[in-house]
Amino acid sequence: MDAVDGPAATPLVSPVPDAGHLPVTDGARGAGTGARAAHRGLLDFVLPPKAARVLIVVLPSLAAAETVWAQLVGQRSASWAIIAVSLLITAAIIVMAWRPTWGAGAMALVGFAAVAAGQGGEYLTAVALSAGVVFYCCSAPFSMAYGVASVAWVAVIATVPPGLGVGGVVAAFLVGTLSAAAGRGLRTVVRRNLALTSQVDAHEAQLDAALAAERNRIADELHDVIAHEISITVMHARVLERTDDPETRSSSQRAIVASSTQALADTRRVLQLVHGRAGTGSIPDAVETSIRRELEALAQKLRDLGHEVRTEVTGDEPLAGIITATLIRAAREAVTNVVKHADPSARVDLFLSLTPHAVVLTVENDANRPPPERRGDPSFGLARLRERVDVLGGTFAAGPDGDRWRVRVELAAR
């Protein structure tokens, strides 16, 4: 975090009680930390829009310049005290463009000079018109305090000579009320628009997160159901390149056709899942295949590639569908890695233990092939598999075990 020079030089952002989402500046910036904490909420304000600030500066400035010019050229008989009051009123209004609370406080104090100079009418006009700026920019407590002060000045100016007629009092009340209502109403509209904008941004963020999750889900499905079959196809294609034995070539060709057909069927199943359509009977689902049959099918595929395979299944406990699907995907991922990275003559062991409380799948193979040149991220499948197992509250391990490589998945039986 960057260092700061001190409290007085540090801009603060703090919420206004009734407009907490608007950009707010602490009006007690020049005070110490304790004073800021005490006045926060009362002296907080939001800045008016840039266009409004321009009008707040230009219109009073033109009026003050006209008064001074008339005095200088002798077109109007006005004392320098009246000119001074006019300049003070203008300065207070201009300050409201950047420090509304300061400007409003200064406007209340200018009332003493206006009464002394006998310029109550001009002063009340400025107070009534500036009420809209105060009620838009300042907090509700401060705005109400400004309104009470304005009413008090109306009463004072109406009773102190030269006084103020009934029409002037009514006009001041009417203009001030309309100005304050317009300011507070505009602030409410702005607050509502900002709230709606915030909701739209939040909805878009949720939509982006949902799309990212959907893309990840599709990627997982494609990897889980296609990577295994494609790996088998590639390995049998390499067998065709290395052998001229008719029986071996025929067996590899059949395996390529079977794996390619299965990959296409699984791709269609994933696409139907993405588009929200139910699958057909010709598209197999992992849950519909028992883990026993899947292990036998995987073992046969490994034998066709020249591996020595041993399978062992102990127990005969029923499994939940999601547990079966996860075990099948784990077995396919482990066997896919064997096909991709193990020596063609490596011995592979497929073990499954079923108990009333837990099921353990273990896939081991000899790790006697030098690490091949790998493309992309070889750990993607295992990483996603670990996430699936973690979600189900199981344990997952994959790594060397002596001179062998072992993948072990343990899940609750139900």
mmCIF file of C-alpha atoms in Angstrom:
data_model
loop_
_atom_site.group_PDB
_atom_site.id
_atom_site.type_symbol
_atom_site.label_atom_id
_atom_site.label_comp_id
_atom_site.label_asym_id
_atom_site.label_seq_id
_atom_site.Cartn_x
_atom_site.Cartn_y
_atom_site.Cartn_z
ATOM 1 C CA MET A 1 0.000 0.000 0.000
ATOM 2 C CA ASP A 2 1.297 3.445 -0.890
ATOM 3 C CA ALA A 3 2.305 5.757 1.937
ATOM 4 C CA VAL A 4 0.356 8.941 2.571
ATOM 5 C CA ASP A 5 1.532 12.256 3.905
ATOM 6 C CA GLY A 6 -1.110 12.617 6.605
ATOM 7 C CA PRO A 7 -4.820 12.774 7.324
ATOM 8 C CA ALA A 8 -5.264 16.242 5.910
ATOM 9 C CA ALA A 9 -3.850 15.254 2.526
ATOM 10 C CA THR A 10 -5.753 11.986 2.218
ATOM 11 C CA PRO A 11 -9.099 12.069 0.348
ATOM 12 C CA LEU A 12 -11.749 10.054 2.100
ATOM 13 C CA VAL A 13 -14.679 8.188 0.681
ATOM 14 C CA SER A 14 -17.482 7.473 3.119
ATOM 15 C CA PRO A 15 -21.124 6.563 2.703
ATOM 16 C CA VAL A 16 -24.032 8.949 2.984
ATOM 17 C CA PRO A 17 -26.804 7.305 5.027
ATOM 18 C CA ASP A 18 -29.445 7.612 2.337
ATOM 19 C CA ALA A 19 -27.203 7.384 -0.716
ATOM 20 C CA GLY A 20 -24.410 5.066 0.211
ATOM 21 C CA HIS A 21 -23.727 3.941 -3.335
ATOM 22 C CA LEU A 22 -23.003 7.449 -4.674
ATOM 23 C CA PRO A 23 -19.406 8.708 -4.851
ATOM 24 C CA VAL A 24 -19.082 10.624 -1.588
ATOM 25 C CA THR A 25 -16.394 12.991 -0.322
ATOM 26 C CA ASP A 26 -15.875 13.671 3.349
ATOM 27 C CA GLY A 27 -16.655 17.312 4.045
ATOM 28 C CA ALA A 28 -14.476 17.337 7.169
ATOM 29 C CA ARG A 29 -11.319 16.744 5.171
ATOM 30 C CA GLY A 30 -9.401 19.574 6.806
ATOM 31 C CA ALA A 31 -10.062 18.356 10.345
ATOM 32 C CA GLY A 32 -8.223 15.737 12.361
ATOM 33 C CA THR A 33 -9.130 12.076 12.503
ATOM 34 C CA GLY A 34 -11.368 12.495 15.545
ATOM 35 C CA ALA A 35 -13.246 15.406 13.990
ATOM 36 C CA ARG A 36 -13.798 13.450 10.765
ATOM 37 C CA ALA A 37 -15.256 10.563 12.715
ATOM 38 C CA ALA A 38 -17.555 12.915 14.636
ATOM 39 C CA HIS A 39 -18.855 14.832 11.609
ATOM 40 C CA ARG A 40 -19.018 11.946 9.155
ATOM 41 C CA GLY A 41 -22.578 11.499 7.965
ATOM 42 C CA LEU A 42 -23.553 15.108 8.618
ATOM 43 C CA LEU A 43 -20.914 16.825 6.482
ATOM 44 C CA ASP A 44 -20.536 14.180 3.779
ATOM 45 C CA PHE A 45 -21.575 15.213 0.307
ATOM 46 C CA VAL A 46 -21.633 14.190 -3.337
ATOM 47 C CA LEU A 47 -20.470 16.512 -6.066
ATOM 48 C CA PRO A 48 -22.981 17.844 -8.592
ATOM 49 C CA PRO A 49 -22.515 16.859 -12.247
ATOM 50 C CA LYS A 50 -19.941 18.811 -14.242
ATOM 51 C CA ALA A 51 -22.576 20.595 -16.317
ATOM 52 C CA ALA A 52 -24.368 21.692 -13.143
ATOM 53 C CA ARG A 53 -21.093 22.955 -11.695
ATOM 54 C CA VAL A 54 -20.557 25.090 -14.748
ATOM 55 C CA LEU A 55 -23.989 26.677 -14.307
ATOM 56 C CA ILE A 56 -23.399 27.129 -10.566
ATOM 57 C CA VAL A 57 -20.245 29.080 -11.352
ATOM 58 C CA VAL A 58 -21.287 31.001 -14.466
ATOM 59 C CA LEU A 59 -24.782 32.304 -13.598
ATOM 60 C CA PRO A 60 -23.978 33.857 -10.182
ATOM 61 C CA SER A 61 -20.734 35.228 -11.585
ATOM 62 C CA LEU A 62 -22.584 36.984 -14.393
ATOM 63 C CA ALA A 63 -25.082 38.445 -11.920
ATOM 64 C CA ALA A 64 -22.303 39.710 -9.639
ATOM 65 C CA ALA A 65 -20.363 41.125 -12.579
ATOM 66 C CA GLU A 66 -23.478 42.956 -13.759
ATOM 67 C CA THR A 67 -23.971 44.505 -10.292
ATOM 68 C CA VAL A 68 -20.348 45.664 -10.069
ATOM 69 C CA TRP A 69 -20.378 47.025 -13.593
ATOM 70 C CA ALA A 70 -23.565 48.994 -12.957
ATOM 71 C CA GLN A 71 -21.969 50.523 -9.861
ATOM 72 C CA LEU A 72 -18.776 51.435 -11.704
ATOM 73 C CA VAL A 73 -20.486 53.132 -14.642
ATOM 74 C CA GLY A 74 -23.025 54.848 -12.421
ATOM 75 C CA GLN A 75 -26.090 53.127 -13.903
ATOM 76 C CA ARG A 76 -27.319 52.070 -10.465
ATOM 77 C CA SER A 77 -27.012 53.781 -7.114
ATOM 78 C CA ALA A 78 -25.667 51.020 -4.920
ATOM 79 C CA SER A 79 -23.296 51.238 -2.006
ATOM 80 C CA TRP A 80 -20.111 49.242 -1.801
ATOM 81 C CA ALA A 81 -21.687 47.358 1.112
ATOM 82 C CA ILE A 82 -24.390 46.067 -1.244
ATOM 83 C CA ILE A 83 -21.745 45.110 -3.783
ATOM 84 C CA ALA A 84 -19.785 43.316 -1.088
ATOM 85 C CA VAL A 85 -22.883 41.350 -0.051
ATOM 86 C CA SER A 86 -23.517 40.431 -3.694
ATOM 87 C CA LEU A 87 -19.937 39.187 -4.084
ATOM 88 C CA LEU A 88 -20.165 37.183 -0.851
ATOM 89 C CA ILE A 89 -23.385 35.522 -2.021
ATOM 90 C CA THR A 90 -21.761 34.693 -5.373
ATOM 91 C CA ALA A 91 -18.658 33.292 -3.696
ATOM 92 C CA ALA A 92 -20.753 31.086 -1.393
ATOM 93 C CA ILE A 93 -22.700 29.688 -4.351
ATOM 94 C CA ILE A 94 -19.500 29.023 -6.320
ATOM 95 C CA VAL A 95 -17.979 27.151 -3.360
ATOM 96 C CA MET A 96 -21.015 24.826 -3.464
ATOM 97 C CA ALA A 97 -19.809 23.517 -6.824
ATOM 98 C CA TRP A 98 -16.862 21.750 -5.131
ATOM 99 C CA ARG A 99 -17.615 21.887 -1.385
ATOM 100 C CA PRO A 100 -21.411 21.992 -0.987
ATOM 101 C CA THR A 101 -21.337 21.858 2.811
ATOM 102 C CA TRP A 102 -18.795 24.648 3.034
ATOM 103 C CA GLY A 103 -20.731 26.779 0.550
ATOM 104 C CA ALA A 104 -24.013 26.201 2.376
ATOM 105 C CA GLY A 105 -22.409 27.147 5.699
ATOM 106 C CA ALA A 106 -20.953 30.262 4.155
ATOM 107 C CA MET A 107 -24.352 31.138 2.678
ATOM 108 C CA ALA A 108 -25.927 30.948 6.152
ATOM 109 C CA LEU A 109 -23.280 33.290 7.542
ATOM 110 C CA VAL A 110 -23.691 35.774 4.682
ATOM 111 C CA GLY A 111 -27.207 36.375 6.008
ATOM 112 C CA PHE A 112 -25.785 38.571 8.776
ATOM 113 C CA ALA A 113 -24.105 40.807 6.203
ATOM 114 C CA ALA A 114 -27.229 40.855 4.041
ATOM 115 C CA VAL A 115 -29.417 41.973 6.965
ATOM 116 C CA ALA A 116 -26.880 44.628 7.938
ATOM 117 C CA ALA A 117 -26.759 45.957 4.374
ATOM 118 C CA GLY A 118 -30.517 45.786 3.918
ATOM 119 C CA GLN A 119 -30.285 43.279 1.032
ATOM 120 C CA GLY A 120 -32.595 40.621 2.446
ATOM 121 C CA GLY A 121 -34.584 40.120 -0.744
ATOM 122 C CA GLU A 122 -31.552 39.341 -2.916
ATOM 123 C CA TYR A 123 -30.145 37.098 -0.193
ATOM 124 C CA LEU A 124 -33.357 35.095 0.199
ATOM 125 C CA THR A 125 -33.555 34.608 -3.557
ATOM 126 C CA ALA A 126 -30.045 33.133 -3.549
ATOM 127 C CA VAL A 127 -30.838 30.935 -0.524
ATOM 128 C CA ALA A 128 -34.045 29.614 -2.118
ATOM 129 C CA LEU A 129 -32.367 28.815 -5.438
ATOM 130 C CA SER A 130 -29.338 27.194 -3.823
ATOM 131 C CA ALA A 131 -31.572 24.887 -1.770
ATOM 132 C CA GLY A 132 -31.772 22.537 -4.747
ATOM 133 C CA VAL A 133 -27.965 22.219 -4.833
ATOM 134 C CA VAL A 134 -27.810 21.559 -1.080
ATOM 135 C CA PHE A 135 -30.604 18.964 -1.089
ATOM 136 C CA TYR A 136 -28.995 17.185 -4.058
ATOM 137 C CA CYS A 137 -25.400 17.199 -2.804
ATOM 138 C CA CYS A 138 -25.572 17.059 0.991
ATOM 139 C CA SER A 139 -26.737 14.454 3.456
ATOM 140 C CA ALA A 140 -30.331 14.460 4.650
ATOM 141 C CA PRO A 141 -29.483 15.809 8.167
ATOM 142 C CA PHE A 142 -27.415 18.649 6.755
ATOM 143 C CA SER A 143 -30.063 19.463 4.150
ATOM 144 C CA MET A 144 -32.751 19.670 6.818
ATOM 145 C CA ALA A 145 -30.500 21.905 8.928
ATOM 146 C CA TYR A 146 -30.001 24.176 5.924
ATOM 147 C CA GLY A 147 -33.761 24.291 5.397
ATOM 148 C CA VAL A 148 -34.357 25.276 9.030
ATOM 149 C CA ALA A 149 -31.699 27.988 8.777
ATOM 150 C CA SER A 150 -33.309 29.312 5.589
ATOM 151 C CA VAL A 151 -36.727 29.520 7.259
ATOM 152 C CA ALA A 152 -35.140 31.337 10.193
ATOM 153 C CA TRP A 153 -33.570 33.899 7.872
ATOM 154 C CA VAL A 154 -36.915 34.420 6.147
ATOM 155 C CA ALA A 155 -38.444 35.208 9.552
ATOM 156 C CA VAL A 156 -35.574 37.545 10.484
ATOM 157 C CA ILE A 157 -35.533 39.433 7.206
ATOM 158 C CA ALA A 158 -39.337 39.741 7.228
ATOM 159 C CA THR A 159 -39.279 41.448 10.644
ATOM 160 C CA VAL A 160 -36.069 43.515 10.519
ATOM 161 C CA PRO A 161 -36.438 46.860 8.697
ATOM 162 C CA PRO A 162 -36.854 47.474 5.850
ATOM 163 C CA GLY A 163 -38.707 44.148 6.229
ATOM 164 C CA LEU A 164 -40.234 41.865 3.621
ATOM 165 C CA GLY A 165 -43.820 41.825 2.358
ATOM 166 C CA VAL A 166 -46.160 38.871 2.460
ATOM 167 C CA GLY A 167 -45.652 38.336 -1.247
ATOM 168 C CA GLY A 168 -41.889 38.165 -0.784
ATOM 169 C CA VAL A 169 -42.201 35.663 2.058
ATOM 170 C CA VAL A 170 -44.544 33.456 0.034
ATOM 171 C CA ALA A 171 -42.280 33.677 -2.998
ATOM 172 C CA ALA A 172 -39.209 32.739 -0.947
ATOM 173 C CA PHE A 173 -41.016 29.737 0.579
ATOM 174 C CA LEU A 174 -42.398 28.619 -2.785
ATOM 175 C CA VAL A 175 -39.105 28.922 -4.677
ATOM 176 C CA GLY A 176 -37.142 27.264 -1.857
ATOM 177 C CA THR A 177 -39.585 24.384 -1.536
ATOM 178 C CA LEU A 178 -39.643 23.711 -5.280
ATOM 179 C CA SER A 179 -35.864 23.952 -5.511
ATOM 180 C CA ALA A 180 -35.335 21.596 -2.556
ATOM 181 C CA ALA A 181 -37.876 19.098 -3.911
ATOM 182 C CA ALA A 182 -36.220 19.157 -7.331
ATOM 183 C CA GLY A 183 -32.775 18.590 -5.814
ATOM 184 C CA ARG A 184 -33.843 15.707 -3.604
ATOM 185 C CA GLY A 185 -35.931 14.168 -6.388
ATOM 186 C CA LEU A 186 -33.008 14.341 -8.823
ATOM 187 C CA ARG A 187 -30.755 12.740 -6.235
ATOM 188 C CA THR A 188 -33.263 9.918 -5.788
ATOM 189 C CA VAL A 189 -33.384 9.337 -9.538
ATOM 190 C CA VAL A 190 -29.595 9.300 -9.803
ATOM 191 C CA ARG A 191 -29.357 6.925 -6.857
ATOM 192 C CA ARG A 192 -31.897 4.583 -8.426
ATOM 193 C CA ASN A 193 -30.090 4.660 -11.779
ATOM 194 C CA LEU A 194 -26.778 3.868 -10.116
ATOM 195 C CA ALA A 195 -28.399 1.018 -8.193
ATOM 196 C CA LEU A 196 -29.842 -0.384 -11.429
ATOM 197 C CA THR A 197 -26.451 -0.045 -13.112
ATOM 198 C CA SER A 198 -24.839 -1.893 -10.222
ATOM 199 C CA GLN A 199 -27.431 -4.663 -10.511
ATOM 200 C CA VAL A 200 -26.830 -4.955 -14.253
ATOM 201 C CA ASP A 201 -23.065 -5.167 -13.685
ATOM 202 C CA ALA A 202 -23.578 -7.835 -11.024
ATOM 203 C CA HIS A 203 -25.894 -9.782 -13.355
ATOM 204 C CA GLU A 204 -23.330 -9.597 -16.168
ATOM 205 C CA ALA A 205 -20.618 -10.809 -13.794
ATOM 206 C CA GLN A 206 -22.816 -13.749 -12.765
ATOM 207 C CA LEU A 207 -23.530 -14.505 -16.416
ATOM 208 C CA ASP A 208 -19.813 -14.457 -17.251
ATOM 209 C CA ALA A 209 -19.119 -16.781 -14.324
ATOM 210 C CA ALA A 210 -21.889 -19.120 -15.468
ATOM 211 C CA LEU A 211 -20.528 -19.164 -19.024
ATOM 212 C CA ALA A 212 -17.020 -19.890 -17.741
ATOM 213 C CA ALA A 213 -18.362 -22.720 -15.583
ATOM 214 C CA GLU A 214 -20.287 -24.125 -18.554
ATOM 215 C CA ARG A 215 -17.188 -23.992 -20.757
ATOM 216 C CA ASN A 216 -15.209 -25.819 -18.075
ATOM 217 C CA ARG A 217 -17.958 -28.411 -17.764
ATOM 218 C CA ILE A 218 -17.978 -29.017 -21.518
ATOM 219 C CA ALA A 219 -14.183 -29.271 -21.534
ATOM 220 C CA ASP A 220 -14.322 -31.797 -18.696
ATOM 221 C CA GLU A 221 -16.959 -33.875 -20.449
ATOM 222 C CA LEU A 222 -15.041 -33.884 -23.723
ATOM 223 C CA HIS A 223 -11.821 -34.844 -21.993
ATOM 224 C CA ASP A 224 -13.422 -37.552 -19.894
ATOM 225 C CA VAL A 225 -15.348 -39.294 -22.666
ATOM 226 C CA ILE A 226 -13.112 -38.734 -25.691
ATOM 227 C CA ALA A 227 -9.484 -38.623 -24.532
ATOM 228 C CA HIS A 228 -9.422 -42.315 -23.678
ATOM 229 C CA GLU A 229 -10.829 -43.490 -27.009
ATOM 230 C CA ILE A 230 -8.582 -41.149 -28.999
ATOM 231 C CA SER A 231 -5.514 -42.401 -27.111
ATOM 232 C CA ILE A 232 -6.446 -46.013 -27.895
ATOM 233 C CA THR A 233 -6.937 -45.099 -31.556
ATOM 234 C CA VAL A 234 -3.529 -43.374 -31.749
ATOM 235 C CA MET A 235 -1.709 -46.288 -30.130
ATOM 236 C CA HIS A 236 -3.279 -48.849 -32.482
ATOM 237 C CA ALA A 237 -2.415 -46.620 -35.432
ATOM 238 C CA ARG A 238 1.216 -46.757 -34.278
ATOM 239 C CA VAL A 239 0.943 -50.546 -34.030
ATOM 240 C CA LEU A 240 -0.132 -50.634 -37.687
ATOM 241 C CA GLU A 241 2.982 -48.667 -38.595
ATOM 242 C CA ARG A 242 5.302 -51.096 -36.784
ATOM 243 C CA THR A 243 3.919 -54.519 -37.745
ATOM 244 C CA ASP A 244 3.147 -56.502 -40.876
ATOM 245 C CA ASP A 245 1.478 -59.410 -39.044
ATOM 246 C CA PRO A 246 -1.997 -59.811 -40.604
ATOM 247 C CA GLU A 247 -3.672 -60.898 -37.372
ATOM 248 C CA THR A 248 -2.187 -58.012 -35.365
ATOM 249 C CA ARG A 249 -3.056 -55.494 -38.040
ATOM 250 C CA SER A 250 -6.624 -56.805 -38.241
ATOM 251 C CA SER A 251 -7.004 -56.611 -34.468
ATOM 252 C CA SER A 252 -5.670 -53.044 -34.405
ATOM 253 C CA GLN A 253 -7.951 -52.009 -37.237
ATOM 254 C CA ARG A 254 -10.960 -53.353 -35.374
ATOM 255 C CA ALA A 255 -9.840 -51.530 -32.239
ATOM 256 C CA ILE A 256 -9.445 -48.274 -34.189
ATOM 257 C CA VAL A 257 -12.935 -48.597 -35.650
ATOM 258 C CA ALA A 258 -14.430 -49.432 -32.264
ATOM 259 C CA SER A 259 -12.655 -46.580 -30.449
ATOM 260 C CA SER A 260 -13.453 -44.051 -33.175
ATOM 261 C CA THR A 261 -17.121 -45.085 -33.196
ATOM 262 C CA GLN A 262 -17.265 -44.789 -29.414
ATOM 263 C CA ALA A 263 -15.584 -41.363 -29.537
ATOM 264 C CA LEU A 264 -18.145 -40.122 -32.060
ATOM 265 C CA ALA A 265 -21.014 -41.473 -29.980
ATOM 266 C CA ASP A 266 -19.630 -39.832 -26.835
ATOM 267 C CA THR A 267 -19.177 -36.561 -28.707
ATOM 268 C CA ARG A 268 -22.820 -36.626 -29.760
ATOM 269 C CA ARG A 269 -23.826 -37.338 -26.167
ATOM 270 C CA VAL A 270 -21.864 -34.327 -24.929
ATOM 271 C CA LEU A 271 -23.372 -32.100 -27.620
ATOM 272 C CA GLN A 272 -26.855 -33.251 -26.671
ATOM 273 C CA LEU A 273 -26.035 -32.477 -23.047
ATOM 274 C CA VAL A 274 -24.865 -28.986 -24.024
ATOM 275 C CA HIS A 275 -28.027 -28.299 -26.029
ATOM 276 C CA GLY A 276 -30.265 -29.693 -23.273
ATOM 277 C CA ARG A 277 -31.644 -32.612 -25.268
ATOM 278 C CA ALA A 278 -32.094 -36.058 -23.804
ATOM 279 C CA GLY A 279 -29.859 -38.774 -25.125
ATOM 280 C CA THR A 280 -31.040 -41.737 -27.152
ATOM 281 C CA GLY A 281 -30.621 -45.418 -26.451
ATOM 282 C CA SER A 282 -27.763 -45.674 -28.939
ATOM 283 C CA ILE A 283 -25.625 -43.277 -26.917
ATOM 284 C CA PRO A 284 -24.233 -45.050 -23.871
ATOM 285 C CA ASP A 285 -23.907 -43.281 -20.551
ATOM 286 C CA ALA A 286 -21.119 -44.073 -18.110
ATOM 287 C CA VAL A 287 -23.595 -44.680 -15.320
ATOM 288 C CA GLU A 288 -25.321 -47.381 -17.349
ATOM 289 C CA THR A 289 -22.077 -49.416 -17.463
ATOM 290 C CA SER A 290 -20.995 -51.308 -14.358
ATOM 291 C CA ILE A 291 -17.507 -50.704 -13.044
ATOM 292 C CA ARG A 292 -16.765 -54.431 -13.358
ATOM 293 C CA ARG A 293 -17.575 -54.523 -17.076
ATOM 294 C CA GLU A 294 -15.625 -51.299 -17.597
ATOM 295 C CA LEU A 295 -12.510 -52.741 -15.950
ATOM 296 C CA GLU A 296 -12.734 -55.868 -18.112
ATOM 297 C CA ALA A 297 -13.131 -53.756 -21.247
ATOM 298 C CA LEU A 298 -10.166 -51.594 -20.296
ATOM 299 C CA ALA A 299 -8.072 -54.656 -19.520
ATOM 300 C CA GLN A 300 -8.850 -56.128 -22.936
ATOM 301 C CA LYS A 301 -7.839 -52.897 -24.650
ATOM 302 C CA LEU A 302 -4.522 -52.944 -22.813
ATOM 303 C CA ARG A 303 -3.943 -56.590 -23.754
ATOM 304 C CA ASP A 304 -4.603 -55.759 -27.381
ATOM 305 C CA LEU A 305 -1.759 -53.242 -27.151
ATOM 306 C CA GLY A 306 0.625 -55.833 -25.724
ATOM 307 C CA HIS A 307 0.355 -55.128 -22.009
ATOM 308 C CA GLU A 308 0.231 -57.844 -19.403
ATOM 309 C CA VAL A 309 -2.872 -57.051 -17.379
ATOM 310 C CA ARG A 310 -4.149 -58.408 -14.083
ATOM 311 C CA THR A 311 -7.588 -57.519 -12.733
ATOM 312 C CA GLU A 312 -8.940 -58.226 -9.294
ATOM 313 C CA VAL A 313 -12.360 -57.271 -7.897
ATOM 314 C CA THR A 314 -13.267 -58.058 -4.300
ATOM 315 C CA GLY A 315 -16.698 -57.540 -2.799
ATOM 316 C CA ASP A 316 -20.083 -57.174 -4.400
ATOM 317 C CA GLU A 317 -21.675 -54.057 -2.928
ATOM 318 C CA PRO A 318 -24.120 -51.874 -4.902
ATOM 319 C CA LEU A 319 -22.838 -48.398 -5.737
ATOM 320 C CA ALA A 320 -24.574 -45.075 -6.220
ATOM 321 C CA GLY A 321 -24.753 -43.900 -9.827
ATOM 322 C CA ILE A 322 -22.464 -40.893 -9.324
ATOM 323 C CA ILE A 323 -19.891 -43.099 -7.559
ATOM 324 C CA THR A 324 -19.938 -45.564 -10.448
ATOM 325 C CA ALA A 325 -19.544 -42.761 -13.002
ATOM 326 C CA THR A 326 -16.611 -41.267 -11.110
ATOM 327 C CA LEU A 327 -14.858 -44.643 -10.799
ATOM 328 C CA ILE A 328 -15.316 -45.325 -14.511
ATOM 329 C CA ARG A 329 -13.832 -41.952 -15.402
ATOM 330 C CA ALA A 330 -10.959 -42.518 -13.009
ATOM 331 C CA ALA A 331 -10.233 -45.927 -14.519
ATOM 332 C CA ARG A 332 -10.364 -44.539 -18.056
ATOM 333 C CA GLU A 333 -8.071 -41.643 -17.177
ATOM 334 C CA ALA A 334 -5.545 -43.953 -15.508
ATOM 335 C CA VAL A 335 -5.570 -46.389 -18.413
ATOM 336 C CA THR A 336 -5.265 -43.517 -20.893
ATOM 337 C CA ASN A 337 -2.123 -42.371 -19.123
ATOM 338 C CA VAL A 338 -0.779 -45.929 -19.203
ATOM 339 C CA VAL A 339 -1.338 -46.069 -22.953
ATOM 340 C CA LYS A 340 0.309 -42.684 -23.469
ATOM 341 C CA HIS A 341 3.276 -42.921 -21.119
ATOM 342 C CA ALA A 342 4.047 -46.540 -20.150
ATOM 343 C CA ASP A 343 6.208 -49.005 -22.021
ATOM 344 C CA PRO A 344 4.189 -51.290 -24.374
ATOM 345 C CA SER A 345 5.319 -54.338 -22.383
ATOM 346 C CA ALA A 346 4.580 -52.815 -18.989
ATOM 347 C CA ARG A 347 2.517 -54.878 -16.563
ATOM 348 C CA VAL A 348 -0.732 -53.228 -15.467
ATOM 349 C CA ASP A 349 -2.811 -54.104 -12.405
ATOM 350 C CA LEU A 350 -6.452 -53.068 -12.043
ATOM 351 C CA PHE A 351 -7.758 -53.549 -8.499
ATOM 352 C CA LEU A 352 -11.240 -52.777 -7.169
ATOM 353 C CA SER A 353 -12.269 -53.301 -3.571
ATOM 354 C CA LEU A 354 -15.952 -53.024 -2.608
ATOM 355 C CA THR A 355 -16.993 -52.861 1.033
ATOM 356 C CA PRO A 356 -20.249 -51.761 2.675
ATOM 357 C CA HIS A 357 -18.686 -48.392 3.533
ATOM 358 C CA ALA A 358 -16.090 -47.597 0.878
ATOM 359 C CA VAL A 359 -14.863 -48.477 -2.606
ATOM 360 C CA VAL A 360 -11.199 -48.308 -3.599
ATOM 361 C CA LEU A 361 -9.930 -48.319 -7.183
ATOM 362 C CA THR A 362 -6.203 -48.798 -7.795
ATOM 363 C CA VAL A 363 -4.444 -48.773 -11.164
ATOM 364 C CA GLU A 364 -0.720 -49.619 -11.137
ATOM 365 C CA ASN A 365 1.756 -50.013 -13.961
ATOM 366 C CA ASP A 366 5.482 -50.462 -14.448
ATOM 367 C CA ALA A 367 7.112 -47.086 -14.981
ATOM 368 C CA ASN A 368 10.030 -48.280 -17.081
ATOM 369 C CA ARG A 369 9.722 -46.005 -20.133
ATOM 370 C CA PRO A 370 11.789 -42.787 -20.273
ATOM 371 C CA PRO A 371 9.531 -39.729 -19.981
ATOM 372 C CA PRO A 372 8.311 -38.894 -23.510
ATOM 373 C CA GLU A 373 8.101 -35.424 -24.930
ATOM 374 C CA ARG A 374 4.756 -34.108 -23.715
ATOM 375 C CA ARG A 375 2.496 -31.599 -25.360
ATOM 376 C CA GLY A 376 0.180 -29.259 -23.572
ATOM 377 C CA ASP A 377 -0.704 -29.861 -19.930
ATOM 378 C CA PRO A 378 -0.382 -33.601 -19.134
ATOM 379 C CA SER A 379 -1.895 -33.154 -15.672
ATOM 380 C CA PHE A 380 -5.229 -31.746 -16.822
ATOM 381 C CA GLY A 381 -7.111 -35.028 -16.640
ATOM 382 C CA LEU A 382 -5.725 -36.007 -13.242
ATOM 383 C CA ALA A 383 -6.297 -32.516 -11.858
ATOM 384 C CA ARG A 384 -9.945 -32.497 -12.901
ATOM 385 C CA LEU A 385 -10.342 -36.036 -11.585
ATOM 386 C CA ARG A 386 -8.952 -34.929 -8.236
ATOM 387 C CA GLU A 387 -11.562 -32.148 -8.133
ATOM 388 C CA ARG A 388 -14.369 -34.614 -8.814
ATOM 389 C CA VAL A 389 -13.189 -36.922 -6.053
ATOM 390 C CA ASP A 390 -12.820 -34.029 -3.607
ATOM 391 C CA VAL A 391 -16.377 -32.918 -4.310
ATOM 392 C CA LEU A 392 -17.610 -36.404 -3.381
ATOM 393 C CA GLY A 393 -15.607 -36.345 -0.146
ATOM 394 C CA GLY A 394 -13.141 -39.019 -1.291
ATOM 395 C CA THR A 395 -9.370 -39.236 -1.484
ATOM 396 C CA PHE A 396 -7.236 -39.232 -4.621
ATOM 397 C CA ALA A 397 -3.556 -40.007 -5.099
ATOM 398 C CA ALA A 398 -1.416 -40.320 -8.215
ATOM 399 C CA GLY A 399 2.340 -40.745 -8.291
ATOM 400 C CA PRO A 400 5.298 -43.115 -8.202
ATOM 401 C CA ASP A 401 5.257 -46.054 -5.802
ATOM 402 C CA GLY A 402 8.697 -47.598 -5.885
ATOM 403 C CA ASP A 403 9.374 -48.626 -9.487
ATOM 404 C CA ARG A 404 5.681 -48.460 -10.358
ATOM 405 C CA TRP A 405 3.163 -45.684 -11.017
ATOM 406 C CA ARG A 406 -0.058 -45.839 -9.034
ATOM 407 C CA VAL A 407 -3.424 -44.060 -9.227
ATOM 408 C CA ARG A 408 -5.690 -44.641 -6.231
ATOM 409 C CA VAL A 409 -9.262 -43.405 -5.720
ATOM 410 C CA GLU A 410 -11.236 -44.045 -2.543
ATOM 411 C CA LEU A 411 -14.917 -43.051 -2.278
ATOM 412 C CA ALA A 412 -17.809 -43.743 0.017
ATOM 413 C CA ALA A 413 -19.949 -46.570 -1.317
ATOM 414 C CA ARG A 414 -23.112 -44.421 -1.060
#
